[in-house]
CSV table of C-alpha atoms and ligand atoms in Angstrom, one decimal:
chain,number,residue,atom,x,y,z
O,1,MET,CA,144.3,-25.3,89.9
O,2,ARG,CA,143.6,-23.9,93.4
O,3,TYR,CA,146.2,-22.8,95.9
O,4,LEU,CA,145.7,-22.5,99.6
O,5,VAL,CA,147.8,-19.4,100.4
O,6,ILE,CA,149.0,-19.1,104.0
O,7,SER,CA,151.7,-17.2,105.9
O,8,ASP,CA,153.1,-16.6,109.3
O,9,ILE,CA,151.8,-19.7,111.1
O,10,HIS,CA,154.3,-18.9,113.9
O,11,ALA,CA,154.1,-22.3,115.6
O,12,ASN,CA,150.4,-22.0,116.3
O,13,LEU,CA,149.1,-25.5,115.6
O,14,THR,CA,145.6,-24.8,116.7
O,15,ALA,CA,145.2,-21.9,114.3
O,16,PHE,CA,146.9,-23.9,111.5
O,17,GLU,CA,144.6,-26.9,112.0
O,18,THR,CA,141.5,-24.7,112.1
O,19,VAL,CA,142.6,-23.1,108.8
O,20,LEU,CA,143.1,-26.5,107.2
O,21,GLN,CA,139.7,-27.7,108.4
O,22,ASP,CA,138.0,-24.6,107.1
O,23,ALA,CA,139.9,-24.7,103.7
O,24,GLY,CA,138.6,-28.3,103.1
O,25,THR,CA,140.2,-31.3,101.6
O,26,PRO,CA,143.5,-31.2,99.6
O,27,GLY,CA,142.9,-32.6,96.1
O,28,GLU,CA,139.2,-31.5,96.3
O,29,ASP,CA,139.0,-28.0,97.7
O,30,TYR,CA,142.5,-27.0,96.9
O,31,ASP,CA,145.4,-28.6,95.1
O,32,PHE,CA,148.5,-27.2,96.6
O,33,VAL,CA,149.7,-25.0,99.5
O,34,TRP,CA,151.8,-21.9,99.2
O,35,CYS,CA,153.3,-21.0,102.6
O,36,LEU,CA,154.9,-17.6,102.6
O,37,GLY,CA,157.2,-18.1,105.6
O,38,ASP,CA,157.5,-17.8,109.3
O,39,VAL,CA,156.3,-21.3,110.1
O,40,VAL,CA,158.0,-21.0,113.5
O,41,GLY,CA,158.7,-18.3,116.1
O,42,TYR,CA,156.5,-17.0,118.9
O,43,GLY,CA,154.2,-20.0,119.2
O,44,PRO,CA,154.4,-23.3,121.2
O,45,ASP,CA,154.3,-25.8,118.4
O,46,PRO,CA,157.2,-25.4,116.0
O,47,ASN,CA,157.8,-29.1,115.3
O,48,GLU,CA,154.1,-29.9,115.1
O,49,CYS,CA,153.5,-27.1,112.6
O,50,ILE,CA,156.4,-28.2,110.3
O,51,ALA,CA,155.2,-31.8,110.5
O,52,LEU,CA,151.6,-30.8,109.6
O,53,LEU,CA,152.8,-28.7,106.7
O,54,ARG,CA,154.9,-31.6,105.4
O,55,THR,CA,151.8,-33.8,105.1
O,56,LEU,CA,150.5,-31.4,102.5
O,57,PRO,CA,151.6,-30.8,98.9
O,58,HIS,CA,153.3,-27.5,99.5
O,59,LEU,CA,156.0,-25.0,98.7
O,60,CYS,CA,157.3,-23.0,101.6
O,61,LEU,CA,159.5,-19.9,101.7
O,62,ALA,CA,161.9,-18.7,104.4
O,63,GLY,CA,160.8,-16.0,106.8
O,64,ASN,CA,162.9,-13.9,109.2
O,65,HIS,CA,161.8,-16.0,112.2
O,66,ASP,CA,162.7,-19.3,110.4
O,67,TRP,CA,166.1,-17.8,109.8
O,68,ALA,CA,166.4,-16.6,113.4
O,69,ALA,CA,165.7,-20.2,114.6
O,70,LEU,CA,168.6,-21.3,112.4
O,71,GLY,CA,170.9,-18.8,114.0
O,72,ARG,CA,171.3,-17.0,110.6
O,73,LEU,CA,170.2,-13.7,112.1
O,74,ASP,CA,171.6,-11.5,114.8
O,75,VAL,CA,168.7,-11.8,117.4
O,76,ARG,CA,169.8,-8.5,118.9
O,77,THR,CA,167.6,-6.9,116.2
O,78,PHE,CA,164.6,-8.6,117.9
O,79,ASN,CA,162.9,-7.3,121.0
O,80,ALA,CA,163.4,-9.1,124.3
O,81,ASP,CA,160.1,-11.1,124.1
O,82,ALA,CA,160.8,-12.2,120.5
O,83,ARG,CA,164.4,-13.1,121.4
O,84,LYS,CA,163.2,-15.4,124.2
O,85,ALA,CA,160.8,-17.1,121.8
O,86,VAL,CA,163.6,-17.5,119.2
O,87,THR,CA,165.9,-19.1,121.8
O,88,TRP,CA,163.2,-21.5,122.9
O,89,THR,CA,162.3,-22.4,119.3
O,90,ARG,CA,166.0,-23.1,118.4
O,91,GLU,CA,166.4,-25.4,121.4
O,92,THR,CA,163.1,-27.2,120.7
O,93,LEU,CA,163.3,-27.8,116.9
O,94,THR,CA,164.4,-31.3,116.0
O,95,ASP,CA,167.5,-31.7,113.7
O,96,ALA,CA,165.2,-32.9,110.9
O,97,ASN,CA,163.0,-29.8,111.2
O,98,LEU,CA,166.1,-27.5,111.4
O,99,ALA,CA,167.2,-29.1,108.1
O,100,PHE,CA,163.7,-28.5,106.6
O,101,LEU,CA,164.0,-24.8,107.5
O,102,GLU,CA,167.6,-24.7,106.2
O,103,ALA,CA,166.4,-25.7,102.7
O,104,LEU,CA,163.7,-23.1,102.3
O,105,PRO,CA,164.1,-20.7,99.4
O,106,THR,CA,163.6,-16.9,99.8
O,107,THR,CA,161.6,-16.3,96.6
O,108,PHE,CA,159.8,-18.3,94.0
O,109,VAL,CA,158.2,-17.5,90.7
O,110,LEU,CA,155.5,-19.6,89.1
O,111,GLY,CA,153.3,-18.4,86.2
O,112,GLU,CA,151.9,-15.0,86.9
O,113,PHE,CA,153.0,-15.0,90.6
O,114,THR,CA,156.1,-14.0,92.5
O,115,LEU,CA,156.3,-15.2,96.1
O,116,ALA,CA,158.3,-13.7,99.0
O,117,HIS,CA,158.0,-13.5,102.7
O,118,GLY,CA,158.6,-9.8,103.1
O,119,SER,CA,158.9,-8.1,99.7
O,120,PRO,CA,160.3,-8.8,96.3
O,121,ARG,CA,163.0,-6.2,97.0
O,122,GLU,CA,164.1,-7.6,100.4
O,123,PRO,CA,162.5,-11.1,100.6
O,124,VAL,CA,163.2,-11.9,104.2
O,125,TRP,CA,163.2,-8.4,105.7
O,126,GLU,CA,161.1,-5.7,104.3
O,127,TYR,CA,157.6,-4.9,105.6
O,128,ILE,CA,155.2,-3.7,102.9
O,129,LEU,CA,153.1,-1.7,105.4
O,130,ASP,CA,152.0,1.2,103.2
O,131,PRO,CA,151.2,2.2,99.6
O,132,LEU,CA,154.5,4.0,99.2
O,133,ILE,CA,156.6,0.9,100.1
O,134,ALA,CA,154.3,-1.2,97.9
O,135,ALA,CA,154.7,1.2,95.0
O,136,LEU,CA,158.5,1.1,95.2
O,137,ASN,CA,158.4,-2.7,95.1
O,138,PHE,CA,156.6,-3.1,91.8
O,139,THR,CA,159.8,-2.7,89.9
O,140,PHE,CA,161.4,-5.6,91.8
O,141,PHE,CA,159.3,-8.4,90.2
O,142,GLN,CA,158.4,-9.2,86.6
O,143,THR,CA,155.1,-11.1,87.0
O,144,PRO,CA,151.7,-9.4,87.2
O,145,PHE,CA,151.2,-10.4,90.9
O,146,CYS,CA,153.3,-10.8,94.0
O,147,LEU,CA,152.3,-12.6,97.2
O,148,VAL,CA,153.8,-11.6,100.5
O,149,GLY,CA,153.3,-12.1,104.2
O,150,HIS,CA,155.4,-10.7,107.1
O,151,THR,CA,153.2,-7.8,108.2
O,152,HIS,CA,150.5,-10.2,109.5
O,153,THR,CA,147.9,-7.9,107.9
O,154,PRO,CA,145.7,-9.0,105.0
O,155,VAL,CA,145.7,-6.4,102.2
O,156,ILE,CA,145.9,-5.8,98.5
O,157,PHE,CA,148.0,-3.1,97.0
O,158,GLU,CA,147.0,-2.3,93.5
O,159,LYS,CA,149.4,-0.5,91.1
O,160,VAL,CA,147.9,2.8,89.8
O,161,GLY,CA,149.8,5.0,87.4
O,162,GLU,CA,153.5,4.9,87.0
O,163,SER,CA,154.6,5.1,90.6
O,164,GLU,CA,151.7,4.8,93.0
O,165,SER,CA,149.7,2.1,94.6
O,166,GLU,CA,146.3,1.9,96.2
O,167,PRO,CA,145.6,-0.2,99.3
O,168,HIS,CA,142.4,-2.3,99.4
O,169,THR,CA,141.1,-3.8,102.7
O,170,PRO,CA,139.9,-7.4,102.0
O,171,GLN,CA,136.3,-8.3,101.6
O,172,TYR,CA,136.2,-11.7,103.3
O,173,ASN,CA,134.7,-14.7,101.6
O,174,THR,CA,134.3,-12.8,98.4
O,175,ARG,CA,136.1,-13.8,95.2
O,176,ILE,CA,137.8,-11.0,93.4
O,177,GLN,CA,139.0,-11.2,89.8
O,178,LEU,CA,142.7,-10.7,89.2
O,179,ASN,CA,143.1,-9.1,85.9
O,180,GLY,CA,144.1,-5.7,84.4
O,181,THR,CA,146.3,-4.2,87.1
O,182,ARG,CA,149.3,-5.5,88.9
O,183,ARG,CA,148.9,-6.3,92.6
O,184,ILE,CA,150.9,-7.1,95.7
O,185,ILE,CA,148.7,-9.3,97.9
O,186,ASN,CA,149.1,-10.4,101.5
O,187,PRO,CA,146.9,-13.3,102.8
O,188,GLY,CA,147.4,-12.2,106.4
O,189,SER,CA,148.7,-14.4,109.2
O,190,VAL,CA,147.5,-17.8,110.3
O,191,GLY,CA,149.0,-17.8,113.8
O,192,GLN,CA,149.4,-14.2,114.9
O,193,PRO,CA,147.2,-11.7,113.2
O,194,ARG,CA,148.1,-8.0,113.8
O,195,ASP,CA,145.1,-6.2,112.4
O,196,SER,CA,143.1,-6.1,115.6
O,197,ASP,CA,141.2,-9.1,114.4
O,198,PRO,CA,142.3,-12.3,116.3
O,199,ARG,CA,140.8,-14.7,113.8
O,200,ALA,CA,143.2,-16.7,111.7
O,201,ALA,CA,143.7,-15.4,108.1
O,202,TYR,CA,144.3,-17.3,104.9
O,203,ALA,CA,143.4,-17.1,101.2
O,204,ILE,CA,142.3,-19.3,98.2
O,205,LEU,CA,143.8,-18.5,94.8
O,206,ASP,CA,142.3,-20.1,91.8
O,207,VAL,CA,144.6,-19.7,88.8
O,208,SER,CA,142.1,-21.2,86.4
O,209,SER,CA,139.5,-18.5,86.9
O,210,MET,CA,142.2,-16.1,88.2
O,211,THR,CA,140.3,-15.3,91.4
O,212,TRP,CA,141.5,-14.5,94.9
O,213,GLU,CA,139.5,-14.9,98.1
O,214,HIS,CA,140.6,-13.7,101.5
O,215,ARG,CA,139.1,-15.6,104.5
O,216,ARG,CA,139.1,-15.4,108.3
O,217,ILE,CA,138.2,-18.1,110.8
O,218,PRO,CA,138.1,-18.0,114.6
O,219,TYR,CA,140.1,-20.6,116.4
O,220,ASP,CA,140.6,-21.7,120.1
O,221,VAL,CA,143.0,-19.0,121.2
O,222,ASN,CA,142.8,-20.2,124.8
O,223,ALA,CA,144.2,-23.6,124.0
O,224,VAL,CA,147.3,-22.0,122.4
O,225,GLN,CA,147.7,-19.6,125.3
O,226,GLU,CA,147.6,-22.4,127.7
O,227,ARG,CA,150.4,-24.2,125.9
O,228,MET,CA,152.4,-21.0,125.8
O,229,ARG,CA,152.0,-20.6,129.6
O,230,ARG,CA,153.3,-24.1,130.2
O,231,ILE,CA,156.6,-23.3,128.4
O,232,ASP,CA,156.8,-19.9,130.1
O,233,MET,CA,156.5,-17.7,127.1
O,234,PRO,CA,156.4,-13.9,127.8
O,235,ASP,CA,153.0,-12.7,128.8
O,236,ARG,CA,152.9,-10.1,126.1
O,237,LEU,CA,153.2,-12.8,123.4
O,238,ILE,CA,150.4,-14.8,125.1
O,239,THR,CA,147.9,-11.9,125.5
O,240,ARG,CA,148.5,-10.4,122.0
O,241,LEU,CA,146.8,-13.5,120.4
O,242,GLU,CA,143.4,-12.7,121.9
O,243,HIS,CA,143.6,-9.1,120.7
O,244,GLY,CA,145.1,-9.6,117.2
O,245,TRP,CA,148.1,-7.2,117.4
X,301,ZN,ZN1,155.9,-13.2,110.9
């Protein structure tokens, strides 16, 4: 059984389509999609991204931007640019797609994996940005492995000792064996990478062989930027895509 693991599509249809092309055919190259939240927010294609996700066998979690689009969050906690994107997204989403977002769970446990958008401790909110925060989170899930998104940075935190964790930068297109130690793994972001690498990020998890593979793939950033200009998105949100921050 192979999972295509994606997160933080952020309404970027071009990046999402490119990832799906690169990942191959559902039923052949992977069996199921795990999407770790933030399907919408920032990008120009919220309805199209939800529609495309729904064509695939998938499980999707709720992210903070999905909740913001539903009006579940006080958007005063967002900066001005993000707030503008949230307002546009909320006004643009169809009723059916709002209902889709409404129904998303915040965590999910299957076999040896716990899934959350942010962290097992605070599923919608917390950013696991460093080894200390990762270390604190290992007591908040029972399975050997936890998959998270939210930081838009691909990484693996490995539990070492009683209360520490060690970060590992991904080796792309290389399968690593998941056994022995507990890990918190982030596949990175499809639609808005923030690790100074503008390429879309995703991962393939094979639970039969227990292997994980981080991948990156370039996509047509200009095409997305052009659509963002047309709907008058803030410049900062448009330029960040070509720099990956
Ligand atoms: Zn996000």
